[in-house]
PDB file of C-alpha atoms in Angstrom:
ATOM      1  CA  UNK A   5      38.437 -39.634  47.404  1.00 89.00           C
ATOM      2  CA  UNK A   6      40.071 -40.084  50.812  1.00 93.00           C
ATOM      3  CA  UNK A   7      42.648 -42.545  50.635  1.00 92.00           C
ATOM      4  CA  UNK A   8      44.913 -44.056  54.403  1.00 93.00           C
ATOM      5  CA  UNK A   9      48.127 -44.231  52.898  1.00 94.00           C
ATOM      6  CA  UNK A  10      50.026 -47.011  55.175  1.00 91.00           C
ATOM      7  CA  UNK A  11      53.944 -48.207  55.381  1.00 92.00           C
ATOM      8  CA  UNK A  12      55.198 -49.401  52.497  1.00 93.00           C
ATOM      9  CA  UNK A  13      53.229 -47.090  50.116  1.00 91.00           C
ATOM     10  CA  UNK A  14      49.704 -49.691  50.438  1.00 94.00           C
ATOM     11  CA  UNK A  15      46.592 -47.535  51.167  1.00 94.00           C
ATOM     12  CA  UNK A  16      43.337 -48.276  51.102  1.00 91.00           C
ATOM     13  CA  UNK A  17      40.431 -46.114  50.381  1.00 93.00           C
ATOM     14  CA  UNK A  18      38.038 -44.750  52.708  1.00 95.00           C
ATOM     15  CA  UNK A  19      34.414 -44.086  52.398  1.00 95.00           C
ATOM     16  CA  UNK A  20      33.874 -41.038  50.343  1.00 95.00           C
ATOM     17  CA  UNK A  21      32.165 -38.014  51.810  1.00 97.00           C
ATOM     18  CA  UNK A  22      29.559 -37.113  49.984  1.00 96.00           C
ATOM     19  CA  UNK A  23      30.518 -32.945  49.318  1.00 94.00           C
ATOM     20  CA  UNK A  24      34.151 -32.297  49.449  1.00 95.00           C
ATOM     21  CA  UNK A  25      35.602 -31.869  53.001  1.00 96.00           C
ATOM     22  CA  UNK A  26      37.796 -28.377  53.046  1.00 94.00           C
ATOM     23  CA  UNK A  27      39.176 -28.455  56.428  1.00 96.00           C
ATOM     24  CA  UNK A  28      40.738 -31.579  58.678  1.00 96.00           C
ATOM     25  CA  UNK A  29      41.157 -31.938  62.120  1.00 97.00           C
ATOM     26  CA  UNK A  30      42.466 -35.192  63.982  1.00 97.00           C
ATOM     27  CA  UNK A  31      41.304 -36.354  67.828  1.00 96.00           C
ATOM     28  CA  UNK A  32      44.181 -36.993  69.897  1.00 94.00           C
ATOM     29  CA  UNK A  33      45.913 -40.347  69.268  1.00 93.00           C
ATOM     30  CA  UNK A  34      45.110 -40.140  66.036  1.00 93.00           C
ATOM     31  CA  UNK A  35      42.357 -42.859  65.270  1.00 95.00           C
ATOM     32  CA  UNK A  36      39.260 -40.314  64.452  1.00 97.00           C
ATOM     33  CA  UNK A  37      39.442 -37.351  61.329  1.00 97.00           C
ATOM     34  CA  UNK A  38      36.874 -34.843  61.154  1.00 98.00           C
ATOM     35  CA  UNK A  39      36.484 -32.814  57.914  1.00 98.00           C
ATOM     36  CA  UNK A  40      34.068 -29.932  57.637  1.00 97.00           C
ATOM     37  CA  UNK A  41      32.032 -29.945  54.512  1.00 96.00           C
ATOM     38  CA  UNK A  42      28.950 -27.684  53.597  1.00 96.00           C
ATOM     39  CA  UNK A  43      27.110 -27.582  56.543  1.00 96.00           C
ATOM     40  CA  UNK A  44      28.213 -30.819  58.045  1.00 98.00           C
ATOM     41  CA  UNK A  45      31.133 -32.499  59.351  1.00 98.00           C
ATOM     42  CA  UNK A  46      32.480 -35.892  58.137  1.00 98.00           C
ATOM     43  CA  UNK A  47      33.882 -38.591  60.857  1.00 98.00           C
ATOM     44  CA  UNK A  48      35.923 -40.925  59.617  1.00 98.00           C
ATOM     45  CA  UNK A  49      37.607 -44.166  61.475  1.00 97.00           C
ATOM     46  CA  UNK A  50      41.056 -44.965  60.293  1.00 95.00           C
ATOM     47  CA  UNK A  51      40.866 -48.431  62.884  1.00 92.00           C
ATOM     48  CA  UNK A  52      37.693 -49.553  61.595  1.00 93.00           C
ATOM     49  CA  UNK A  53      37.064 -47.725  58.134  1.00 92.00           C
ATOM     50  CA  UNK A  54      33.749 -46.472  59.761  1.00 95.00           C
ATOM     51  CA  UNK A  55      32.495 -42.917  58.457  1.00 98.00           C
ATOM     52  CA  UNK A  56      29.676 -41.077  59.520  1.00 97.00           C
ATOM     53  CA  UNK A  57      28.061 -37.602  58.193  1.00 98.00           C
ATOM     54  CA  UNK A  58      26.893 -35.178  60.954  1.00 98.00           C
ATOM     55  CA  UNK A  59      24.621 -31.825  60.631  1.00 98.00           C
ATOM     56  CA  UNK A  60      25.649 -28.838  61.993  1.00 98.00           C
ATOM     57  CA  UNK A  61      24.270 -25.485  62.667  1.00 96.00           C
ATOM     58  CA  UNK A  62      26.302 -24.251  60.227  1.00 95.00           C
ATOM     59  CA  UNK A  63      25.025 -22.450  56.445  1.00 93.00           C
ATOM     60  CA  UNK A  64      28.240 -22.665  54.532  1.00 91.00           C
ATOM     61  CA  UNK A  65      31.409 -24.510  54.076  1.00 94.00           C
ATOM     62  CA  UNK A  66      33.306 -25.203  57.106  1.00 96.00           C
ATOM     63  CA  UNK A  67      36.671 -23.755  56.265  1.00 94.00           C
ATOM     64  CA  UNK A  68      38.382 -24.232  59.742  1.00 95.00           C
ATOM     65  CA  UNK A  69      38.245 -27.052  61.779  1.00 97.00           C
ATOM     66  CA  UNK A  70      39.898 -27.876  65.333  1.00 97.00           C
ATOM     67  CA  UNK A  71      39.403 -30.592  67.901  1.00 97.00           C
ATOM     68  CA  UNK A  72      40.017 -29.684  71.818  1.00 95.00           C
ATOM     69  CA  UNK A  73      40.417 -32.495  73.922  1.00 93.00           C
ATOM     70  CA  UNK A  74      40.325 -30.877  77.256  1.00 93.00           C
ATOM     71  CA  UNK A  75      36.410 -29.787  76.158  1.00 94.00           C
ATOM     72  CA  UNK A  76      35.696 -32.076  74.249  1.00 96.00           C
ATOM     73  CA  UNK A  77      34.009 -30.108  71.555  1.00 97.00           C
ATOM     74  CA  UNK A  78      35.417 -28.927  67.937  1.00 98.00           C
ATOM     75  CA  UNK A  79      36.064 -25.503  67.350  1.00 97.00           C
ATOM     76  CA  UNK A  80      34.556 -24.038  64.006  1.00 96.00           C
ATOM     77  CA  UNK A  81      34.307 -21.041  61.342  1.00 94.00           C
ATOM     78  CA  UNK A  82      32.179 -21.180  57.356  1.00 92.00           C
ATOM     79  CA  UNK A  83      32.378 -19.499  54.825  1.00 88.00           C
ATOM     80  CA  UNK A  84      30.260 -18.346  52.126  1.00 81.00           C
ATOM     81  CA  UNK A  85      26.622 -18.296  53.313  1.00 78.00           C
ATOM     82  CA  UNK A  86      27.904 -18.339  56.640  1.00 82.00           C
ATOM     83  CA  UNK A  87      30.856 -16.637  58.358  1.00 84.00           C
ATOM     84  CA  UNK A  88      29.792 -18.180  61.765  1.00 87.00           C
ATOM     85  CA  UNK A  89      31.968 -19.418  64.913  1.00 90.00           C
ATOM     86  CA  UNK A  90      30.958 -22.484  66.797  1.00 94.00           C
ATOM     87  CA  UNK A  91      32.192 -24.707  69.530  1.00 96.00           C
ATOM     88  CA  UNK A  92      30.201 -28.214  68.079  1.00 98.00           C
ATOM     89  CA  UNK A  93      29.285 -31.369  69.597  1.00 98.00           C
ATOM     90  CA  UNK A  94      31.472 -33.875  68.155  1.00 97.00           C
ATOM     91  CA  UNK A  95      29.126 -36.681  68.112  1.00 97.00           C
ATOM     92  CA  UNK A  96      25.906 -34.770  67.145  1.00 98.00           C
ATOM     93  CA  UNK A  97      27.083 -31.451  65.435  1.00 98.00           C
ATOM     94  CA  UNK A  98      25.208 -29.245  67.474  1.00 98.00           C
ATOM     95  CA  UNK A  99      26.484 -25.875  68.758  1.00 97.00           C
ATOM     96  CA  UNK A 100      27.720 -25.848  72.006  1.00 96.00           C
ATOM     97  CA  UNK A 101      28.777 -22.334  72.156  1.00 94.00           C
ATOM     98  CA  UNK A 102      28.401 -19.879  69.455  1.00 88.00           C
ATOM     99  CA  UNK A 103      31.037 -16.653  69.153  1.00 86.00           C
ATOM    100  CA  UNK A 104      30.557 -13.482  67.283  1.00 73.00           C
ATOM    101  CA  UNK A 105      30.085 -13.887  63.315  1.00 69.00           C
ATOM    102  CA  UNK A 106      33.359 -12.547  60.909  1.00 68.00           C
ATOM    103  CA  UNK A 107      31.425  -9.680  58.535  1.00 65.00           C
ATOM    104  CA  UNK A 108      33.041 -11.600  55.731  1.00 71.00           C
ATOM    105  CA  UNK A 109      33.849 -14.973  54.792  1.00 76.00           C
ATOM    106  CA  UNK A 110      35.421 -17.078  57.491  1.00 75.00           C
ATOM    107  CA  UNK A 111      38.948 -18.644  56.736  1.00 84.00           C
ATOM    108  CA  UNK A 112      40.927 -19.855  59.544  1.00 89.00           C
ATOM    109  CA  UNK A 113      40.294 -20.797  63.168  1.00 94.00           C
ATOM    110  CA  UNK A 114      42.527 -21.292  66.018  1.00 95.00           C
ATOM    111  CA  UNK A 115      42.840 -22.791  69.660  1.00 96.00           C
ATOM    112  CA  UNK A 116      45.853 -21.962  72.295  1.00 97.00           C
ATOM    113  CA  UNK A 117      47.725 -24.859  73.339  1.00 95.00           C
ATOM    114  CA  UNK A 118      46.437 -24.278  76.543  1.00 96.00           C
ATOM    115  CA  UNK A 119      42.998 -23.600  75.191  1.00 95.00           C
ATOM    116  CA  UNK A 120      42.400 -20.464  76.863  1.00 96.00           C
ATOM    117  CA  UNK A 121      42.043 -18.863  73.729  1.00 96.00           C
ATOM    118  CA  UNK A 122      40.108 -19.094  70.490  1.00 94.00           C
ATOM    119  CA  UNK A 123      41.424 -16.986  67.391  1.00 94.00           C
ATOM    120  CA  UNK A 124      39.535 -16.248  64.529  1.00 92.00           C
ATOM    121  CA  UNK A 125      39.877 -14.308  61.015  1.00 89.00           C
ATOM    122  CA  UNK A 126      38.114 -14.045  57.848  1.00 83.00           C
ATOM    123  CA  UNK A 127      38.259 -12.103  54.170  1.00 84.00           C
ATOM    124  CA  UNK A 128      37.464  -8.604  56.046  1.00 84.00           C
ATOM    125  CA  UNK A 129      41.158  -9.080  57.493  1.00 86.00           C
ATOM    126  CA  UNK A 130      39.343  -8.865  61.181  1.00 87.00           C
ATOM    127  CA  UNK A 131      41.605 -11.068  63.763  1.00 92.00           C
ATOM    128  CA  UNK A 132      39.532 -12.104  66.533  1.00 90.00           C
ATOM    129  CA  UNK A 133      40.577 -13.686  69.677  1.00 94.00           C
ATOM    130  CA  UNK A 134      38.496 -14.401  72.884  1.00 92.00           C
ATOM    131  CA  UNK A 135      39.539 -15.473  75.900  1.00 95.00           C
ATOM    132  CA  UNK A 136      37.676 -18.421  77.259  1.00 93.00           C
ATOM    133  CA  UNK A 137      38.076 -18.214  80.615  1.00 91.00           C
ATOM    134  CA  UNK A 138      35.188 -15.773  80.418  1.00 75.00           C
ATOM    135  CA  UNK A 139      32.233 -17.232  81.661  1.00 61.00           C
ATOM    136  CA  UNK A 140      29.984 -16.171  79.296  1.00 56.00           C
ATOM    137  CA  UNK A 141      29.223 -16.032  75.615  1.00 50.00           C
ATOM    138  CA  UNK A 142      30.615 -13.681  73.553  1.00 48.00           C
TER     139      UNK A 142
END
C-alpha cells in the first residue's frame, strides 16, 4: 500500500502498484515518485493521485533507482534474473543507454552530484564507476 502522509498526520492512499516497488526515486520538486518493481517502473502523482505502470528492458527487480534532471533519464540496476545497468526513458521505460552488467545480483546505484559519474555495485562486491563524459557506451 502506498500511503501520502500529509501535515497533521491525514494521508491518503495512493493507487497500489501492482508487484511491490523495492527502490524510490523522486523528480526534482518533488511532485513525481518512481519505484522500480519487477521489470517495470511505477509513476506515481502526489498533485493529482495519478499512477501509471511502465515496461522496461529490464528481467528482474529493479533494486536501485535514481532520477537525473540535467538528462532527463533515470538511472537503473536489477537484480535476480537480471543484474543489468540502464539509463531509462522516464516516460516510456525504454533504455537509453545501457552499461556493463554486475556478474551478480545488482544492489545499489549511484549518480555524482554533478552527474559526471555513475556508480554501481552488486552481491559479487564489484564497485563500478564510469565516467560519463565519455562519449560512448561502455
Amino acid at each position: 500500500r502506498v500511503f501520502l502522509i500529509e501535515p497533521g498526520g491525514h494521508y491518503r492512499e495512493l493507487p497500489r502498484p501492482p508487484m511491490d516497488a523495492v527502490s524510490l526515486s523522486f523528480v526534482p520538486g518533488g511532485e513525481v515518485l518512481y519505484g522500480g518493481g519487477w521489470v517495470r517502473l511505477y509513476r506515481w502523482s502526489l498533485e493529482t493521485d495519478g499512477f501509471d505502470t511502465i515496461p522496461t528492458p529490464h528481467w528482474g527487480a529493479i533494486a536501485g533507482l535514481q532520477y537525473l534532471p540535467g538528462k532527463d533519464v533515470l538511472a537503473s540496476i536489477s537484480r535476480i534474473n537480471d543484474s543489468s545497468v540502464f539509463f531509462l526513458d522516464p516516460v516510456t521505460g525504454e533504455g537509453v543507454r545501457h552499461f556493463q552488467r554486475q556478474s551478480i545480483c545488482g544492489s545499489a546505484i549511484r549518480v555524482s552530484p554533478d552527474e559526471r559519474y555513475l556508480a554501481a555495485t552488486g552481491d559479487d562486491g564489484i564497485v563500478r564507476i564510469w565516467d560519463l563524459s565519455a562519449a560512448t557506451e561502455q
